[in-house]
CSV table of C-alpha atoms and ligand atoms in Angstrom, one decimal:
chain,number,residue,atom,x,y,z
A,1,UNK,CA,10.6,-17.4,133.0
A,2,UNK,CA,12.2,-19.9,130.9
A,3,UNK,CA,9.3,-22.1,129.5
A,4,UNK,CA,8.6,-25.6,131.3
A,5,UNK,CA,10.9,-28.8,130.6
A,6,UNK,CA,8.5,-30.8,128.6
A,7,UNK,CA,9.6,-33.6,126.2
A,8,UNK,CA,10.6,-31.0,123.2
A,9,UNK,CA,11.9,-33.3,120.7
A,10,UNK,CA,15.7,-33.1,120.8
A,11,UNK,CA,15.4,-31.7,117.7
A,12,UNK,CA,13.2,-28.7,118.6
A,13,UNK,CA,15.6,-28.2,121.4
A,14,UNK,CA,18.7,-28.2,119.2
A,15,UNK,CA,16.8,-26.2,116.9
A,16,UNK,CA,15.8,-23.6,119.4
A,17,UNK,CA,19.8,-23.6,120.7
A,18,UNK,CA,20.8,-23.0,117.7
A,19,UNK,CA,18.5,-19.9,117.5
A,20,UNK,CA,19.9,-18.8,120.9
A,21,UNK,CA,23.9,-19.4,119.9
A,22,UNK,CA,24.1,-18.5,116.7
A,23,UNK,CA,23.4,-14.9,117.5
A,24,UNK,CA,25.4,-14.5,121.2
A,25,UNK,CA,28.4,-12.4,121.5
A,26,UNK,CA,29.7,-13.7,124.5
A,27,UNK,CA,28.9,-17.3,125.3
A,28,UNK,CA,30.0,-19.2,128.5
A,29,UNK,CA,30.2,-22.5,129.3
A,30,UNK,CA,30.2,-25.1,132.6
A,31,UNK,CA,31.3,-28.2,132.2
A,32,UNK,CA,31.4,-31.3,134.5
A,33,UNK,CA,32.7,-34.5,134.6
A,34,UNK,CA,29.6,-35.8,132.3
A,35,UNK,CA,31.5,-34.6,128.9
A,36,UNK,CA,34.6,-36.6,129.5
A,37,UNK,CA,32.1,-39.8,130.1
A,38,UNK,CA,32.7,-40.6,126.2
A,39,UNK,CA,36.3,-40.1,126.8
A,40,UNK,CA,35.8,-43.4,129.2
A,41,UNK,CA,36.7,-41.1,132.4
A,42,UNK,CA,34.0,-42.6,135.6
A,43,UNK,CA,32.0,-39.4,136.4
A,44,UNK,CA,31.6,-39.0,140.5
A,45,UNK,CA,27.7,-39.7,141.0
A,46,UNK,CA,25.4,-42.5,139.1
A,47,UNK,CA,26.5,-45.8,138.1
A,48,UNK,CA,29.7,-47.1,138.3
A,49,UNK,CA,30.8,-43.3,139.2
A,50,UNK,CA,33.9,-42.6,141.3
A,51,UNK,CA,32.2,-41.6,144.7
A,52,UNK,CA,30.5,-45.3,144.6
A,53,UNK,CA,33.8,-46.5,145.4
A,54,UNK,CA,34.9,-44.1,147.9
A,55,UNK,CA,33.3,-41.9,150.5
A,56,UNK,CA,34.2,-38.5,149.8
A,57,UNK,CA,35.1,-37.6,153.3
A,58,UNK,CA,37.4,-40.1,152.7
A,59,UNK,CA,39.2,-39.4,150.1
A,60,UNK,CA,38.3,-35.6,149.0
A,61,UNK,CA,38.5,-33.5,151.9
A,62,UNK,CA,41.4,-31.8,153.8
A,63,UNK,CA,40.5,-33.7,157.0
A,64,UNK,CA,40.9,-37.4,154.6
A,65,UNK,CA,44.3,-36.4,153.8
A,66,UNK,CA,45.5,-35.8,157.0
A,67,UNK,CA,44.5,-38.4,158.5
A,68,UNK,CA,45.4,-41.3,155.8
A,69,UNK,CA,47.6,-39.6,153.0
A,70,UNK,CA,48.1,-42.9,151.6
A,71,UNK,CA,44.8,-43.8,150.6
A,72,UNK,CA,43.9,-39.9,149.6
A,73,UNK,CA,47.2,-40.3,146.8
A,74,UNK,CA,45.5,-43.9,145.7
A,75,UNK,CA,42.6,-42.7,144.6
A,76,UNK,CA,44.0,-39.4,142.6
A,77,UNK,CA,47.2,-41.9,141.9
A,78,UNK,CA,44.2,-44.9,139.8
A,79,UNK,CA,42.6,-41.6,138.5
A,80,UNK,CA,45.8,-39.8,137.2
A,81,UNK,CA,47.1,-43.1,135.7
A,82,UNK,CA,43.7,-43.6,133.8
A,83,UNK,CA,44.6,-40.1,132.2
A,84,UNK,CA,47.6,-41.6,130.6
A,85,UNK,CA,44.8,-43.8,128.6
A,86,UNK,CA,42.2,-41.3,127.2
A,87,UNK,CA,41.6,-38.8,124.8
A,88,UNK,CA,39.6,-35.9,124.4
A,89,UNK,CA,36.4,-36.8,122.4
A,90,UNK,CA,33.8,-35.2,120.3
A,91,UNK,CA,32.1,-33.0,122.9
A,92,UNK,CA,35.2,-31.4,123.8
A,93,UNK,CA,36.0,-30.6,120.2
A,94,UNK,CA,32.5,-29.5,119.4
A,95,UNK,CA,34.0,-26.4,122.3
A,96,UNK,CA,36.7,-26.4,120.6
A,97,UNK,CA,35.3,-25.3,117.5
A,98,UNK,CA,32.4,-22.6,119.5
A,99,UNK,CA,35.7,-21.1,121.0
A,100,UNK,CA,37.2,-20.3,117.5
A,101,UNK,CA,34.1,-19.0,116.0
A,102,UNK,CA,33.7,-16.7,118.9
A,103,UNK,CA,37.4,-16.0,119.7
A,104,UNK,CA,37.6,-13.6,122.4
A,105,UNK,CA,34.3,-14.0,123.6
A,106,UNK,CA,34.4,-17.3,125.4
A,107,UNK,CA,35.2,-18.6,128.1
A,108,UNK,CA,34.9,-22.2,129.4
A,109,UNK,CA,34.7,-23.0,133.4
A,110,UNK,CA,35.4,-26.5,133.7
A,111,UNK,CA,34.7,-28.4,137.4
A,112,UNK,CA,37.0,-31.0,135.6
A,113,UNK,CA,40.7,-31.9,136.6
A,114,UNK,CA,40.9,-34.1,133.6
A,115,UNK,CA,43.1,-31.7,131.2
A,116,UNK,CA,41.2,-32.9,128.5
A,117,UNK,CA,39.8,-29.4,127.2
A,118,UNK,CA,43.0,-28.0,127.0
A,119,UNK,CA,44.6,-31.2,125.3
A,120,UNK,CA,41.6,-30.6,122.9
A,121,UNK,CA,42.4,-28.1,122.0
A,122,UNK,CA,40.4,-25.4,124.2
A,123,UNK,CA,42.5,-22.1,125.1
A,124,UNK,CA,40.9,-19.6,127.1
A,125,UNK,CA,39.8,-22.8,130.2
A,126,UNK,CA,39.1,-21.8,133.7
A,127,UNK,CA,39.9,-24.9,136.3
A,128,UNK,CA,38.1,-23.8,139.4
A,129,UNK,CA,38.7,-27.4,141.1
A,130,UNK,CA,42.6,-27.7,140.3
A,131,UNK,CA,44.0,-30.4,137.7
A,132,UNK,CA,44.6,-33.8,138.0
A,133,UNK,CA,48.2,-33.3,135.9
A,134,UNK,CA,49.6,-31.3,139.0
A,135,UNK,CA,51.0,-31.6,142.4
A,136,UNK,CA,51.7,-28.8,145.4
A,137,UNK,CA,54.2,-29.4,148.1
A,138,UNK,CA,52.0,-28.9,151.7
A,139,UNK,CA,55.7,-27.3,152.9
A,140,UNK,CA,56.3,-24.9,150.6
A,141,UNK,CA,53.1,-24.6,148.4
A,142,UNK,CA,55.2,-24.6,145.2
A,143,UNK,CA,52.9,-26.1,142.6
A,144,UNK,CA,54.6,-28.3,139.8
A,145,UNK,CA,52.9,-30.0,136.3
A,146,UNK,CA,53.9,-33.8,136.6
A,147,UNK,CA,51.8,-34.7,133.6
A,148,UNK,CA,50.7,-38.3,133.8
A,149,UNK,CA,53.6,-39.4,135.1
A,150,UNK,CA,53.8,-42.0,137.7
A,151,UNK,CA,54.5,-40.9,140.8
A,152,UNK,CA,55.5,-42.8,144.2
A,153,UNK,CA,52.3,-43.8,146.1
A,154,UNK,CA,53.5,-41.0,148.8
A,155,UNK,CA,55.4,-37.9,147.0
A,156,UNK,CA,57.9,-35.9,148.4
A,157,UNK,CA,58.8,-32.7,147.4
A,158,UNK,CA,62.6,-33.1,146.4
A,159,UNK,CA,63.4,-29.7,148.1
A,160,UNK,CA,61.6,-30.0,151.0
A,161,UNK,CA,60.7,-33.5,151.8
A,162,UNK,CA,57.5,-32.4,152.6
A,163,UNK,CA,54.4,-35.0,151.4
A,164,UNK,CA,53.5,-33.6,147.9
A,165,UNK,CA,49.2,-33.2,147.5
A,166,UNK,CA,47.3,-33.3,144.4
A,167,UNK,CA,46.7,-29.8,143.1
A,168,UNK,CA,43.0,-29.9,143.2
A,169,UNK,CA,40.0,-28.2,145.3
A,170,UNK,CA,38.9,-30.8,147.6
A,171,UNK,CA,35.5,-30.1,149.6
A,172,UNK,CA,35.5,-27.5,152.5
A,173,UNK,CA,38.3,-26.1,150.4
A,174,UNK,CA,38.0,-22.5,149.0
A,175,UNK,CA,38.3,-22.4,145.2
A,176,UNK,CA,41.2,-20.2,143.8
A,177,UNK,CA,40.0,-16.5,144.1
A,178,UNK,CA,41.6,-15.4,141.1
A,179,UNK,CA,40.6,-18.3,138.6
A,180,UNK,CA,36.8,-18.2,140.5
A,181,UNK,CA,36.7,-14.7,140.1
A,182,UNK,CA,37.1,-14.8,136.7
A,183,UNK,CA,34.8,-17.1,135.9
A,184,UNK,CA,32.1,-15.1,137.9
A,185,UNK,CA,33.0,-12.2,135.5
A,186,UNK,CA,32.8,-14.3,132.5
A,187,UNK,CA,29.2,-15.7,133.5
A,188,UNK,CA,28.2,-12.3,134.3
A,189,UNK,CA,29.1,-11.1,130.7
A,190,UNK,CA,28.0,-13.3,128.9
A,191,UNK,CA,24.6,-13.4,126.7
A,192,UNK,CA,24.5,-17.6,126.3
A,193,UNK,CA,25.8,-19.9,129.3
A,194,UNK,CA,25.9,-23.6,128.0
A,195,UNK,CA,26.2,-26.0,131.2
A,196,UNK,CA,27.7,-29.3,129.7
A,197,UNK,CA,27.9,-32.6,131.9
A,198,UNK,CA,27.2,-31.9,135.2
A,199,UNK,CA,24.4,-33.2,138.0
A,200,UNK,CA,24.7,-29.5,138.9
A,201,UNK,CA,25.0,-30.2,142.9
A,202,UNK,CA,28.4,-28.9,144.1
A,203,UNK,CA,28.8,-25.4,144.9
A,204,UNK,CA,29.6,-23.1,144.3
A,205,UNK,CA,30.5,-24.1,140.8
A,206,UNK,CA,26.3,-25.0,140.3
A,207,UNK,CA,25.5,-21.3,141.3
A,208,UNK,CA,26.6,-20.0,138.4
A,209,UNK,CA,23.6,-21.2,136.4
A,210,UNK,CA,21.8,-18.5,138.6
A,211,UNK,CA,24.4,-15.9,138.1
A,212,UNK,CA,23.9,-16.3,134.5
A,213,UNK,CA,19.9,-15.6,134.5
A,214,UNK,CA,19.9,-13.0,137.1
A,215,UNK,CA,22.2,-11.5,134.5
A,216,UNK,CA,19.6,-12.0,131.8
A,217,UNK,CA,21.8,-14.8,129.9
A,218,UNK,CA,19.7,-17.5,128.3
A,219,UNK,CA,21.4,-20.8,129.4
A,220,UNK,CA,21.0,-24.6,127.3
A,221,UNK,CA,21.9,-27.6,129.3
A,222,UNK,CA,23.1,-30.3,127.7
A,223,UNK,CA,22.8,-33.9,129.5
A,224,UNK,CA,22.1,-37.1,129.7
A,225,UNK,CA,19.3,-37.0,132.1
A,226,UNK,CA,18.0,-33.5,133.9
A,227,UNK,CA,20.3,-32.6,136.3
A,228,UNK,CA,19.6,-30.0,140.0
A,229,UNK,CA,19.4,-26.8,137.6
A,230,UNK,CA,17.1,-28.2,134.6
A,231,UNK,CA,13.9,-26.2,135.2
A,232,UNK,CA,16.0,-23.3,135.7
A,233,UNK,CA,17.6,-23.5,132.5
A,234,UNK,CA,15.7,-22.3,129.2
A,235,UNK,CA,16.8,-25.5,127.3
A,236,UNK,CA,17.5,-29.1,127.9
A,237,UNK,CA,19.4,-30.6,125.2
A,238,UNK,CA,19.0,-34.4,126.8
A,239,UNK,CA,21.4,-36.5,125.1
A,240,UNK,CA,25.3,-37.7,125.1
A,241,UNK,CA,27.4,-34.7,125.1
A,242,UNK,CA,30.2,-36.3,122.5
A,243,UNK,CA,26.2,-36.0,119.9
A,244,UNK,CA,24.5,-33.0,121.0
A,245,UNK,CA,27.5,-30.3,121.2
A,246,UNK,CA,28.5,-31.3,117.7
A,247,UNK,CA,25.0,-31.8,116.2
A,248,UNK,CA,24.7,-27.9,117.7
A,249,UNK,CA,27.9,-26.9,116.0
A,250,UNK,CA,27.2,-28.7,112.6
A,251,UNK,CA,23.7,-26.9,112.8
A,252,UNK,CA,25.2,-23.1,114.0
A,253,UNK,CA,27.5,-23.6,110.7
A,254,UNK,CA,24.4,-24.9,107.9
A,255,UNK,CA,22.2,-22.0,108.9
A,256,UNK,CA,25.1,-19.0,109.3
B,1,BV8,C1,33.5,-24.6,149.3
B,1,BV8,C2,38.0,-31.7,142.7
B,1,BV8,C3,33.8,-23.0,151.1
B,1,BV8,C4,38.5,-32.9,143.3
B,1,BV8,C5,35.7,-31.4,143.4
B,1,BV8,C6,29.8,-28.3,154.3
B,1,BV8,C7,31.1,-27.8,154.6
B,1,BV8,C8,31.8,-27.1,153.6
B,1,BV8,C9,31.3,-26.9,152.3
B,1,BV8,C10,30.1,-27.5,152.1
B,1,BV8,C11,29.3,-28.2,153.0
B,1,BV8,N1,28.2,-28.6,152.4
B,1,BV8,C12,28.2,-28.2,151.1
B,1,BV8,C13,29.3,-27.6,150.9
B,1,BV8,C14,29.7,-27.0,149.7
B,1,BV8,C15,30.5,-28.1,149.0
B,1,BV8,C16,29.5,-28.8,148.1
B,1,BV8,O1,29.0,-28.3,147.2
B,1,BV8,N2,29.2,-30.1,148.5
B,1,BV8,C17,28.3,-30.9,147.8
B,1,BV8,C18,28.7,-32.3,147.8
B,1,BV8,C19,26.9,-30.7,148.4
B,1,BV8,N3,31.5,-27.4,148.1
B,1,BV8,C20,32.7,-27.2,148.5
B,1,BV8,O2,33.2,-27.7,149.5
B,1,BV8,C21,33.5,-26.3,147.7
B,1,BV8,N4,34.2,-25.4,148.5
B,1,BV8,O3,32.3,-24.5,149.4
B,1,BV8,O4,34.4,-23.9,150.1
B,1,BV8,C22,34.9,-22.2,151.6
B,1,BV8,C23,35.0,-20.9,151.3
B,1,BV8,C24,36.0,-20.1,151.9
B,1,BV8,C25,37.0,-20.8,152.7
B,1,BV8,C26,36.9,-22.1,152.9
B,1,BV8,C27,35.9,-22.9,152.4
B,1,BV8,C28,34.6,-27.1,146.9
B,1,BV8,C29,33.9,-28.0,145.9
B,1,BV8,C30,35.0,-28.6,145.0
B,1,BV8,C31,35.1,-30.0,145.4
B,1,BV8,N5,36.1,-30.7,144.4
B,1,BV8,N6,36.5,-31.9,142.5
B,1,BV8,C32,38.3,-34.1,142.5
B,1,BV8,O5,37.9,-34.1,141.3
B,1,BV8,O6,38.6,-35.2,143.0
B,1,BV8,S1,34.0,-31.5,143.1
B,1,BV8,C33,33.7,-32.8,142.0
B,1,BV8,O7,32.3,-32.8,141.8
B,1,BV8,C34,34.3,-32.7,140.6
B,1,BV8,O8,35.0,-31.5,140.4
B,1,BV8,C35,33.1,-32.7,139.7
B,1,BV8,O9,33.3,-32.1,138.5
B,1,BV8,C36,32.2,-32.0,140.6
B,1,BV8,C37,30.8,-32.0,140.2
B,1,BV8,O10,30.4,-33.2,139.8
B,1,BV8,P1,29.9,-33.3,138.2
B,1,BV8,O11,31.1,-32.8,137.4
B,1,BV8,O12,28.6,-32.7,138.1
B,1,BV8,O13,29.9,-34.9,138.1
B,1,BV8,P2,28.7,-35.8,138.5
B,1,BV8,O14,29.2,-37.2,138.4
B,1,BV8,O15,28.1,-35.4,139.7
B,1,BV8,O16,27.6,-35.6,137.3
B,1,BV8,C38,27.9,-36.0,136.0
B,1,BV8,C39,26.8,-35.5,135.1
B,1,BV8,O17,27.1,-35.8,133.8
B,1,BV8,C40,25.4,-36.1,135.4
B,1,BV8,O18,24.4,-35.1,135.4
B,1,BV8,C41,25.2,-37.1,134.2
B,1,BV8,O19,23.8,-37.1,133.9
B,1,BV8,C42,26.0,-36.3,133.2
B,1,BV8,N7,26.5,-37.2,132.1
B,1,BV8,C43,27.0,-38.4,132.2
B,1,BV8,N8,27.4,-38.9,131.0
B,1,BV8,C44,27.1,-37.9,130.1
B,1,BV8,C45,26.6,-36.8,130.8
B,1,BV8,N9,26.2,-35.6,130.2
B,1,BV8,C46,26.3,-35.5,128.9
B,1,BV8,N10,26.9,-36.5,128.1
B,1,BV8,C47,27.3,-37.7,128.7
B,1,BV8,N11,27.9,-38.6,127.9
């Protein structure tokens, strides 16, 4: 049983991570929207966060885009264009860097549709909620990468003329089988499961915390505050991502 959250100095904590990481073979990692907060991305819950503005039956569901298409594509329309105007920031390079010491052995599940892992520099990434960057005709489900270009408020696919949708998972949506199941497989495997950013409460992305310890993985949290999962996790690194992940990989290199 992983030992209680107290109020372990951060530095224990990181200590203690580092103690964990140094040594894993395979490490995993969940991220949310949390580590693109320093890129100046709005996460979805808290303060200021997207689903303040917007209900998410409203604008994240199926059910929201069929019944007002127009509002669904201005919401992912303000978020895409705020993509064209941030950059990846320390935190994702801090997972940049554990993915190159550990090559093979890593694999990153992000909840994000941001792209910003990838334009990080991040290789082997696992979008189980879609990305922001693409689009997929409702006609004939061909998926293209539009980038952060601007698009008409209401899409069409040029072949079809059927209404374009953003490529991501919405809610009551099943997650891609083949993308989720590798990320179940990769949690499974691993021996270290970092969950980076997230309030831990959508599933089932959040259940992977518990398919990591049934597995025997230890698992570090880092986030600003404790999230859903944080006394299931054996440490809490509280603290901005775009500090802690680096401070971890500027410790991992000093000691080995
Ligand atoms: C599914 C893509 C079944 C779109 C997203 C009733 C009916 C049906 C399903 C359900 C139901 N009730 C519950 C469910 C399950 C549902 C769910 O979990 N609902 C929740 C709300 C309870 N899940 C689903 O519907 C999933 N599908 O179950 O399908 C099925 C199976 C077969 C066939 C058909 C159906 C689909 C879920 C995916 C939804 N899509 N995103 C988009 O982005 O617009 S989810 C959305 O939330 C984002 O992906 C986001 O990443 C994700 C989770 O949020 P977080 O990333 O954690 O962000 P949040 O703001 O919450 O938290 C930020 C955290 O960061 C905080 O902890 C904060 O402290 C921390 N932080 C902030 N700054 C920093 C920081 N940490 C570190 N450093 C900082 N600087």
């Amino acid at each position: 049983m992983p030992p209680p959250i107290d109020a372990e100095s951060f530095t224990e904590a990181l200590d203690r991570a580092v103690r964990i990481l140094r040594p894993a073979k395979k490490v995993a990692v969940l991220t949310g929207a949390g580590i693109s907060a320093e890129s100046g991305l709005a996460t979805f819950r808290g303060g200021g966060g997207l689903w303040e503005g917007q209900r998410i039956e409203d604008v994240a569901t199926p059910r929201a885009f069929a019944r007002d298409p127009l509002l669904v594509w201005r919401f992912y329309n303000l978020r895409r264009a705020n993509l064209a105007t941030v950059n990846p920031n320390p935190g994702h390079r801090a997972l940049v860097e554990l993915e190159n010491r550990l090559g093979a052995d890593f694999t990153l599940v992000t909840q994000n549709v941001d792209g910003l892992h990838q334009a990080a520099g991040s290789h082997n990434v696992l979008e189980i909620h879609g990305a922001l960057r693409r689009v997929r005709c409702v006609g004939c489900q061909r998926v293209s990468d539009r980038g952060v270009e601007v698009l008409p408020e209401l899409p069409h696919c040029e072949e079809r003329g059927s209404l374009l949708r953003p490529d991501v998972v919405w809610f009551e949506e099943a997650l891609p089988d083949d993308i989720w199941g590798r990320a179940v497989e990769a949690v499974q495997a691993c021996d270290c499961f970092l969950v980076v950013g997230t309030s831990a409460v959508v599933y089932p992305a959040a259940g992977l915390i518990d398919v990591a310890r049934m597995e025997g993985a230890d698992v570090i949290e880092a986030n600003l505050e404790p999230s859903a999962v944080s006394t299931r996790v054996n440490i809490l690194l509280l603290g901005p991502a775009g500090t802690s992940l680096p401070e971890l990989l500027k410790r991992m290199k000093e000691e080995g």
